[in-house]
């Protein structure tokens, strides 16, 4: 496995906006080969074209992380085109906040399918290749809400706690294969995340709170770059960051 970021093959789910898009740009600028997955093909294809035009290596693969075969295809495309997978960034997620009593059960299912099962499908797709390579790095995106539970955010918090639990188990299980694992738990970052809150009163309240304190998506990208850039014998297992102004 090469040290640093340059020439590493990095697969990113949820690369069409927010944290995933910012990370694709940041890592590509630092010499990584980025393979972009998301449902909005127009967005990731435009990003891949833009990065390629600037002399970087990038490829877009339309991917719905709720479909395990599509996640497998995303990773297999990376390995076929670029020879290996060095980093799997399981970033796709959504946060339609609402108190349990509003019974937004379809949204619970959606969060469980994307935020938990989507991450597991990413692990399943990357692991066989990384085991064969005897190297690799799996980065899973949790949240401050993977550390605390707030009323109104219960199911989202449960999914992000699950991401931390499965990542910690993964960390211990992949020791024989020289695979690194990192959990990144951001606080409030300015992205499209709040656009998918269907309860308008909750969306307005959350927007008001987040808009006052959120930091830019590049903050997250720099934490990914830090973990990836560390030498091979250093395993950055968890990064938790908040805007300085965030009280929770
Ligand atoms: N922003 C924050 O304050 C914050 C804080 C803590 C944690 N997070 C976490 O950070 C991650 C990224 O979110 P973000 O803030 O960057 O929000 P965002 O701008 O809404 O981006 C979410 C990304 O996930 C993708 N996605 C959603 N459902 C998908 C699916 N079924 N298949 C594939 N991709 C899917 C979206 O792409 P398509 O719609 O094109 O599929 C999009 O690229 C999430 O896991 C979120 O929970 C964010």
XYZ file of C-alpha atoms and ligand atoms in Angstrom:
296
model
C 0.000 0.000 0.000
C 1.321 3.422 -0.871
C 1.829 5.886 1.941
C 0.047 9.211 2.018
C -2.787 10.172 -0.297
C -1.232 10.315 -3.753
C -2.347 7.530 -6.131
C -4.583 5.901 -3.557
C -7.843 4.604 -5.034
C -10.651 6.072 -2.927
C -14.291 5.014 -3.311
C -16.788 7.516 -1.899
C -20.519 6.913 -1.435
C -22.737 9.979 -1.284
C -20.306 11.903 -3.492
C -22.983 14.009 -5.210
C -23.172 16.710 -2.521
C -22.025 17.882 0.879
C -19.290 15.997 2.693
C -18.750 13.378 -0.012
C -18.380 15.926 -2.805
C -16.013 18.106 -0.759
C -13.893 15.069 0.102
C -13.713 13.966 -3.532
C -12.426 17.398 -4.513
C -9.973 17.617 -1.626
C -8.474 14.141 -2.082
C -8.290 14.512 -5.877
C -6.363 17.772 -5.423
C -3.942 15.814 -3.261
C -3.406 13.166 -5.929
C -5.946 10.481 -5.033
C -7.909 8.582 -7.678
C -11.554 9.033 -6.728
C -14.476 6.766 -7.621
C -17.779 8.493 -6.947
C -21.058 6.816 -6.031
C -24.524 8.360 -5.545
C -27.994 8.119 -7.063
C -27.847 11.484 -8.867
C -25.742 10.417 -11.840
C -25.756 13.907 -13.393
C -24.054 15.361 -10.316
C -21.302 12.752 -9.966
C -20.665 12.632 -13.713
C -20.252 16.429 -13.783
C -17.884 16.243 -10.811
C -15.846 13.429 -12.382
C -15.614 15.378 -15.669
C -14.552 18.520 -13.844
C -11.850 16.700 -11.879
C -10.632 14.856 -14.981
C -10.432 18.132 -16.921
C -8.207 19.479 -14.167
C -5.800 16.571 -14.641
C -7.055 14.289 -11.860
C -8.313 10.709 -12.124
C -11.999 10.297 -11.314
C -14.878 8.028 -12.271
C -18.591 8.206 -11.537
C -20.735 5.120 -10.965
C -24.436 5.633 -10.280
C -25.105 3.811 -7.016
C -28.019 3.386 -4.641
C -26.455 2.080 -1.426
C -29.734 0.344 -0.520
C -28.931 -2.122 -3.325
C -26.044 -4.361 -2.314
C -25.280 -5.354 -5.910
C -24.922 -1.707 -6.890
C -22.430 -1.093 -4.069
C -20.530 -4.218 -5.141
C -20.514 -2.915 -8.719
C -19.172 0.467 -7.522
C -16.223 -1.167 -5.788
C -15.618 -3.681 -8.577
C -15.509 -0.822 -11.093
C -12.828 0.886 -9.002
C -10.754 -2.311 -8.832
C -11.221 -3.085 -12.529
C -10.361 0.439 -13.729
C -7.613 1.324 -11.265
C -6.293 -2.045 -10.073
C -7.148 -1.851 -6.360
C -9.173 -0.151 -3.644
C -7.211 1.634 -0.927
C -9.995 3.549 0.837
C -13.739 2.933 1.148
C -15.546 6.011 2.475
C -19.055 4.960 3.535
C -20.544 8.435 3.670
C -24.044 8.287 2.100
C -26.718 9.099 4.641
C -29.862 11.025 5.425
C -31.405 12.679 8.484
C -35.182 13.209 8.253
C -35.653 14.278 11.877
C -39.013 13.874 13.639
C -40.167 12.742 17.076
C -41.158 9.066 17.261
C -44.790 9.947 18.023
C -45.200 11.387 14.521
C -44.778 7.809 13.274
C -42.707 8.568 10.168
C -42.145 4.849 9.803
C -41.146 4.964 6.128
C -38.451 7.475 7.075
C -37.233 5.149 9.862
C -36.935 2.368 7.274
C -35.141 4.689 4.855
C -32.590 5.769 7.487
C -31.960 2.184 8.564
C -31.544 1.101 4.918
C -29.113 3.883 3.955
C -27.331 4.817 7.194
C -26.810 1.280 8.526
C -27.357 -1.281 5.776
C -25.717 0.966 3.158
C -22.591 1.170 5.314
C -22.598 -2.608 5.790
C -22.957 -3.139 2.029
C -19.940 -0.851 1.569
C -17.958 -2.951 4.027
C -19.098 -6.154 2.299
C -18.060 -4.841 -1.107
C -14.617 -3.593 -0.050
C -13.546 -6.261 2.418
C -12.798 -9.187 0.046
C -10.505 -6.985 -2.074
C -8.747 -5.504 0.956
C -8.252 -8.974 2.470
C -6.614 -10.145 -0.762
C -4.482 -7.006 -0.949
C -3.627 -7.307 2.760
C -4.176 -3.574 2.969
C -6.946 -1.024 2.894
C -8.802 1.576 4.902
C -12.533 1.649 5.647
C -13.908 4.991 6.833
C -17.482 5.104 8.125
C -19.359 8.340 8.761
C -21.165 8.558 12.084
C -22.023 11.862 13.798
C -22.065 13.719 17.089
C -25.466 11.986 17.112
C -23.539 8.712 17.287
C -22.399 9.873 20.724
C -25.462 11.615 22.137
C -29.228 11.151 21.755
C -31.580 14.118 21.433
C -35.380 13.985 21.439
C -36.653 14.331 17.894
C -33.523 12.677 16.507
C -34.000 9.223 18.014
C -33.911 7.008 14.929
C -31.113 8.995 13.276
C -29.115 8.767 16.522
C -29.763 5.021 16.641
C -28.402 4.608 13.103
C -25.304 6.653 13.886
C -24.687 4.751 17.142
C -24.976 1.579 15.056
C -22.335 2.861 12.648
C -19.939 3.329 15.560
C -20.705 -0.122 16.972
C -20.236 -1.947 13.684
C -17.081 0.034 12.944
C -15.563 -0.918 16.296
C -16.336 -4.586 15.647
C -14.881 -4.257 12.172
C -11.711 -2.687 13.584
C -11.116 -5.716 15.786
C -12.010 -8.289 13.121
C -9.751 -7.005 10.350
C -6.514 -6.953 12.346
C -5.159 -10.067 10.538
C -5.489 -8.321 7.180
C -3.637 -5.060 7.866
C -6.830 -3.062 7.255
C -7.330 0.299 8.960
C -10.718 1.576 10.132
C -11.829 5.101 10.971
C -15.097 6.480 12.312
C -15.623 10.166 11.565
C -18.288 11.880 13.663
C -18.994 15.426 12.487
C -21.027 18.077 14.259
C -23.002 20.637 12.268
C -21.631 21.052 8.752
C -23.249 23.081 6.011
C -24.608 20.610 3.383
C -27.928 19.530 1.840
C -28.669 17.238 4.818
C -31.530 19.324 6.227
C -33.351 19.493 2.876
C -34.733 15.998 3.432
C -36.501 16.761 6.720
C -40.143 16.362 5.750
C -41.664 17.901 8.910
C -41.558 21.608 8.066
C -41.587 22.920 11.652
C -38.643 20.705 12.555
C -36.805 21.591 9.370
C -37.203 25.320 10.091
C -36.023 24.990 13.696
C -33.039 22.841 12.741
C -32.098 25.193 9.907
C -32.159 28.157 12.242
C -29.873 26.395 14.741
C -27.493 24.908 12.154
C -27.165 28.045 10.011
C -25.770 29.969 12.982
C -22.983 27.503 13.797
C -22.235 25.173 10.863
C -18.736 24.908 9.425
C -17.895 24.176 5.780
C -17.795 20.683 4.270
C -14.085 21.122 3.658
C -13.617 20.702 7.426
C -14.757 17.100 7.070
C -12.635 16.573 3.958
C -9.538 17.613 5.900
C -10.252 15.057 8.639
C -10.540 12.301 5.999
C -7.279 13.477 4.445
C -5.586 13.400 7.851
C -6.627 9.799 8.544
C -5.723 8.607 5.034
C -2.408 10.443 4.998
C -1.072 8.911 8.210
C 1.618 6.257 7.705
C 0.492 2.682 7.168
C 1.303 1.608 10.729
C -0.938 4.307 12.245
C -4.655 3.536 12.495
C -6.718 6.646 13.259
C -9.788 4.939 14.712
C -12.079 7.826 15.515
C -12.400 11.540 14.880
C -15.149 13.574 16.569
C -15.347 17.245 15.685
C -17.804 20.076 16.197
C -18.000 23.707 15.201
C -16.462 25.597 18.107
C -19.819 27.306 18.593
C -21.812 24.049 18.830
C -23.081 23.501 22.371
C -24.585 19.982 22.056
N -23.901 17.763 7.555
C -23.814 17.468 8.835
O -23.958 18.344 9.720
C -23.514 16.054 9.262
C -23.180 15.837 10.600
C -22.919 14.530 11.012
C -22.970 13.494 10.098
N -23.324 13.743 8.799
C -23.366 12.609 7.883
O -22.595 12.903 6.741
C -23.007 12.091 5.650
C -23.122 12.945 4.397
O -24.191 13.855 4.554
P -24.120 15.390 4.095
O -24.185 16.220 5.315
O -23.031 15.566 3.130
O -25.558 15.531 3.397
P -25.994 15.683 1.868
O -25.390 16.905 1.273
O -27.469 15.547 1.871
O -25.330 14.402 1.161
C -25.856 13.123 1.345
C -25.261 12.230 0.272
O -25.768 10.902 0.492
C -26.205 10.420 -0.748
N -27.266 9.424 -0.596
C -28.436 9.524 0.079
N -29.160 8.398 -0.094
C -28.421 7.576 -0.895
C -28.612 6.298 -1.437
N -29.740 5.589 -1.214
N -27.652 5.766 -2.232
C -26.521 6.464 -2.476
N -26.274 7.682 -2.002
C -27.223 8.230 -1.224
C -26.697 11.632 -1.509
O -26.621 11.379 -2.915
P -27.882 11.111 -3.877
O -29.066 11.835 -3.301
O -27.426 11.671 -5.200
O -28.035 9.635 -3.895
C -25.651 12.663 -1.110
O -24.539 12.582 -1.969
C -24.303 11.428 6.097
O -24.039 10.101 6.500
C -24.730 12.263 7.293
O -25.518 11.544 8.183
C -23.571 14.996 8.360
